[in-house]
Amino acid sequence: MRIAAALALVSAWAAGGRNDLRTSYWAWLKRLKPSAVAQTEQRLRPAGAVLPRHGVVGYLSDEDSYTTPGMRRYYLTQYALAPLVVSRSTRKEFVLGNFREPSKAAELARQNGLSLERDFGDGLMIFRRKAP
């Protein structure tokens, strides 16, 4: 029964309905919103171009990375920058700043002994550990 239904669908598509199906498919694709992964990868691309390709960098945020929204943002950051390892530590030479409220960045950096290396906008920053 399934084979007959599949053959009927393929036959209908081949008989001329393929343009309608193709048009409907592309219209459906255009309505989809970019996934959180794709959005994060796009947002972090400028920082990824500056950070080392391998090794470990720290992570600083105004969100608690142990809450669901903060953890999700942290894990998406790890995924987007792999194979670079993103650690929840601020004791690395380079620290990625990922802020919902960029106005909090300066104080958090100061508290952690970091200086701003580069600000990419939209709450995305790279910090460097200050020399002791």
PDB file of C-alpha atoms in Angstrom:
ATOM      1  CA  MET A   1       0.000   0.000   0.000  1.00  0.00           C
ATOM      2  CA  ARG A   2       2.790   2.428   0.914  1.00  0.00           C
ATOM      3  CA  ILE A   3       4.631   1.667  -2.301  1.00  0.00           C
ATOM      4  CA  ALA A   4       1.511   2.384  -4.359  1.00  0.00           C
ATOM      5  CA  ALA A   5       0.981   5.693  -2.548  1.00  0.00           C
ATOM      6  CA  ALA A   6       4.609   6.670  -3.075  1.00  0.00           C
ATOM      7  CA  LEU A   7       4.424   5.779  -6.775  1.00  0.00           C
ATOM      8  CA  ALA A   8       1.229   7.812  -7.160  1.00  0.00           C
ATOM      9  CA  LEU A   9       2.875  10.822  -5.513  1.00  0.00           C
ATOM     10  CA  VAL A  10       5.996  10.544  -7.677  1.00  0.00           C
ATOM     11  CA  SER A  11       3.866  10.131 -10.806  1.00  0.00           C
ATOM     12  CA  ALA A  12       1.798  13.207  -9.971  1.00  0.00           C
ATOM     13  CA  TRP A  13       4.955  15.191  -9.335  1.00  0.00           C
ATOM     14  CA  ALA A  14       6.527  14.028 -12.602  1.00  0.00           C
ATOM     15  CA  ALA A  15       3.336  14.768 -14.539  1.00  0.00           C
ATOM     16  CA  GLY A  16       3.555  18.472 -14.013  1.00  0.00           C
ATOM     17  CA  GLY A  17       2.833  19.242 -10.403  1.00  0.00           C
ATOM     18  CA  ARG A  18       6.533  19.476  -9.630  1.00  0.00           C
ATOM     19  CA  ASN A  19       6.653  23.221 -10.213  1.00  0.00           C
ATOM     20  CA  ASP A  20       3.869  23.746  -7.689  1.00  0.00           C
ATOM     21  CA  LEU A  21       5.559  21.444  -5.187  1.00  0.00           C
ATOM     22  CA  ARG A  22       8.915  23.122  -5.685  1.00  0.00           C
ATOM     23  CA  THR A  23       7.382  26.589  -5.325  1.00  0.00           C
ATOM     24  CA  SER A  24       5.540  25.541  -2.168  1.00  0.00           C
ATOM     25  CA  TYR A  25       8.701  24.015  -0.721  1.00  0.00           C
ATOM     26  CA  TRP A  26      10.762  27.179  -1.295  1.00  0.00           C
ATOM     27  CA  ALA A  27       7.981  29.369   0.100  1.00  0.00           C
ATOM     28  CA  TRP A  28       7.911  27.177   3.206  1.00  0.00           C
ATOM     29  CA  LEU A  29      11.701  27.396   3.587  1.00  0.00           C
ATOM     30  CA  LYS A  30      11.643  31.193   3.369  1.00  0.00           C
ATOM     31  CA  ARG A  31       9.160  31.379   6.251  1.00  0.00           C
ATOM     32  CA  LEU A  32      11.436  29.439   8.581  1.00  0.00           C
ATOM     33  CA  LYS A  33      13.458  31.469  11.044  1.00  0.00           C
ATOM     34  CA  PRO A  34      17.179  30.796  11.268  1.00  0.00           C
ATOM     35  CA  SER A  35      17.989  28.278  13.956  1.00  0.00           C
ATOM     36  CA  ALA A  36      19.637  29.320  17.203  1.00  0.00           C
ATOM     37  CA  VAL A  37      22.771  27.467  16.103  1.00  0.00           C
ATOM     38  CA  ALA A  38      22.966  29.307  12.783  1.00  0.00           C
ATOM     39  CA  GLN A  39      22.304  32.657  14.462  1.00  0.00           C
ATOM     40  CA  THR A  40      24.988  31.995  17.082  1.00  0.00           C
ATOM     41  CA  GLU A  41      27.513  30.873  14.471  1.00  0.00           C
ATOM     42  CA  GLN A  42      26.880  34.021  12.444  1.00  0.00           C
ATOM     43  CA  ARG A  43      27.100  36.276  15.503  1.00  0.00           C
ATOM     44  CA  LEU A  44      30.343  34.690  16.750  1.00  0.00           C
ATOM     45  CA  ARG A  45      32.060  34.492  13.353  1.00  0.00           C
ATOM     46  CA  PRO A  46      34.006  37.791  13.804  1.00  0.00           C
ATOM     47  CA  ALA A  47      35.311  36.723  17.225  1.00  0.00           C
ATOM     48  CA  GLY A  48      36.170  33.254  15.934  1.00  0.00           C
ATOM     49  CA  ALA A  49      38.335  34.833  13.246  1.00  0.00           C
ATOM     50  CA  VAL A  50      40.405  36.639  15.912  1.00  0.00           C
ATOM     51  CA  LEU A  51      40.593  33.949  18.607  1.00  0.00           C
ATOM     52  CA  PRO A  52      43.075  31.070  18.342  1.00  0.00           C
ATOM     53  CA  ARG A  53      41.744  28.125  16.313  1.00  0.00           C
ATOM     54  CA  HIS A  54      42.683  25.562  18.978  1.00  0.00           C
ATOM     55  CA  GLY A  55      43.260  25.622  22.705  1.00  0.00           C
ATOM     56  CA  VAL A  56      41.147  27.014  25.519  1.00  0.00           C
ATOM     57  CA  VAL A  57      39.626  30.463  26.004  1.00  0.00           C
ATOM     58  CA  GLY A  58      37.620  31.717  28.953  1.00  0.00           C
ATOM     59  CA  TYR A  59      34.021  32.841  29.025  1.00  0.00           C
ATOM     60  CA  LEU A  60      32.453  35.841  30.744  1.00  0.00           C
ATOM     61  CA  SER A  61      28.783  36.760  30.674  1.00  0.00           C
ATOM     62  CA  ASP A  62      26.238  38.776  32.591  1.00  0.00           C
ATOM     63  CA  GLU A  63      24.009  35.675  32.576  1.00  0.00           C
ATOM     64  CA  ASP A  64      24.514  32.870  35.053  1.00  0.00           C
ATOM     65  CA  SER A  65      25.680  30.001  32.855  1.00  0.00           C
ATOM     66  CA  TYR A  66      24.074  27.528  35.269  1.00  0.00           C
ATOM     67  CA  THR A  67      20.529  28.770  34.558  1.00  0.00           C
ATOM     68  CA  THR A  68      18.657  27.473  31.526  1.00  0.00           C
ATOM     69  CA  PRO A  69      18.976  30.611  29.321  1.00  0.00           C
ATOM     70  CA  GLY A  70      22.584  31.205  30.341  1.00  0.00           C
ATOM     71  CA  MET A  71      23.517  27.553  29.901  1.00  0.00           C
ATOM     72  CA  ARG A  72      21.888  27.445  26.473  1.00  0.00           C
ATOM     73  CA  ARG A  73      23.815  30.528  25.368  1.00  0.00           C
ATOM     74  CA  TYR A  74      27.057  29.089  26.765  1.00  0.00           C
ATOM     75  CA  TYR A  75      26.608  25.710  25.046  1.00  0.00           C
ATOM     76  CA  LEU A  76      25.708  27.367  21.741  1.00  0.00           C
ATOM     77  CA  THR A  77      28.900  29.422  22.058  1.00  0.00           C
ATOM     78  CA  GLN A  78      30.949  26.270  22.679  1.00  0.00           C
ATOM     79  CA  TYR A  79      29.388  24.578  19.667  1.00  0.00           C
ATOM     80  CA  ALA A  80      29.880  27.554  17.351  1.00  0.00           C
ATOM     81  CA  LEU A  81      33.577  27.972  18.203  1.00  0.00           C
ATOM     82  CA  ALA A  82      34.592  24.274  18.212  1.00  0.00           C
ATOM     83  CA  PRO A  83      37.273  22.907  18.068  1.00  0.00           C
ATOM     84  CA  LEU A  84      38.292  25.828  20.276  1.00  0.00           C
ATOM     85  CA  VAL A  85      37.348  24.973  23.873  1.00  0.00           C
ATOM     86  CA  VAL A  86      35.335  27.634  25.711  1.00  0.00           C
ATOM     87  CA  SER A  87      35.770  27.303  29.479  1.00  0.00           C
ATOM     88  CA  ARG A  88      33.637  28.999  32.141  1.00  0.00           C
ATOM     89  CA  SER A  89      36.866  30.372  33.591  1.00  0.00           C
ATOM     90  CA  THR A  90      38.103  33.959  33.400  1.00  0.00           C
ATOM     91  CA  ARG A  91      41.666  32.840  34.194  1.00  0.00           C
ATOM     92  CA  LYS A  92      42.674  32.232  30.577  1.00  0.00           C
ATOM     93  CA  GLU A  93      44.818  34.558  28.459  1.00  0.00           C
ATOM     94  CA  PHE A  94      41.841  35.309  26.206  1.00  0.00           C
ATOM     95  CA  VAL A  95      38.276  35.498  27.494  1.00  0.00           C
ATOM     96  CA  LEU A  96      35.216  35.728  25.283  1.00  0.00           C
ATOM     97  CA  GLY A  97      32.617  38.166  26.582  1.00  0.00           C
ATOM     98  CA  ASN A  98      29.037  37.321  25.641  1.00  0.00           C
ATOM     99  CA  PHE A  99      26.635  39.844  27.180  1.00  0.00           C
ATOM    100  CA  ARG A 100      22.891  40.400  27.010  1.00  0.00           C
ATOM    101  CA  GLU A 101      23.485  43.845  28.545  1.00  0.00           C
ATOM    102  CA  PRO A 102      26.831  45.176  27.249  1.00  0.00           C
ATOM    103  CA  SER A 103      26.758  47.984  29.832  1.00  0.00           C
ATOM    104  CA  LYS A 104      27.697  45.384  32.472  1.00  0.00           C
ATOM    105  CA  ALA A 105      30.862  44.285  30.646  1.00  0.00           C
ATOM    106  CA  ALA A 106      33.300  46.912  31.957  1.00  0.00           C
ATOM    107  CA  GLU A 107      32.565  46.210  35.620  1.00  0.00           C
ATOM    108  CA  LEU A 108      32.671  42.429  35.207  1.00  0.00           C
ATOM    109  CA  ALA A 109      35.957  42.697  33.300  1.00  0.00           C
ATOM    110  CA  ARG A 110      37.464  44.902  36.012  1.00  0.00           C
ATOM    111  CA  GLN A 111      36.361  42.493  38.749  1.00  0.00           C
ATOM    112  CA  ASN A 112      38.062  39.637  36.898  1.00  0.00           C
ATOM    113  CA  GLY A 113      41.323  41.426  36.031  1.00  0.00           C
ATOM    114  CA  LEU A 114      40.606  41.655  32.309  1.00  0.00           C
ATOM    115  CA  SER A 115      41.184  44.392  29.763  1.00  0.00           C
ATOM    116  CA  LEU A 116      39.120  44.841  26.623  1.00  0.00           C
ATOM    117  CA  GLU A 117      40.983  43.631  23.556  1.00  0.00           C
ATOM    118  CA  ARG A 118      38.185  44.018  20.999  1.00  0.00           C
ATOM    119  CA  ASP A 119      34.493  44.938  20.997  1.00  0.00           C
ATOM    120  CA  PHE A 120      32.482  43.481  18.101  1.00  0.00           C
ATOM    121  CA  GLY A 121      29.209  45.096  19.178  1.00  0.00           C
ATOM    122  CA  ASP A 122      25.985  43.364  20.171  1.00  0.00           C
ATOM    123  CA  GLY A 123      27.512  42.312  23.512  1.00  0.00           C
ATOM    124  CA  LEU A 124      30.312  40.267  21.929  1.00  0.00           C
ATOM    125  CA  MET A 125      33.821  41.101  23.175  1.00  0.00           C
ATOM    126  CA  ILE A 126      37.277  39.631  23.592  1.00  0.00           C
ATOM    127  CA  PHE A 127      39.205  40.357  26.765  1.00  0.00           C
ATOM    128  CA  ARG A 128      42.801  39.670  27.690  1.00  0.00           C
ATOM    129  CA  ARG A 129      44.083  38.873  31.150  1.00  0.00           C
ATOM    130  CA  LYS A 130      46.009  41.813  32.602  1.00  0.00           C
ATOM    131  CA  ALA A 131      49.646  41.158  33.474  1.00  0.00           C
ATOM    132  CA  PRO A 132      50.111  40.674  37.246  1.00  0.00           C
TER     133      PRO A 132
END
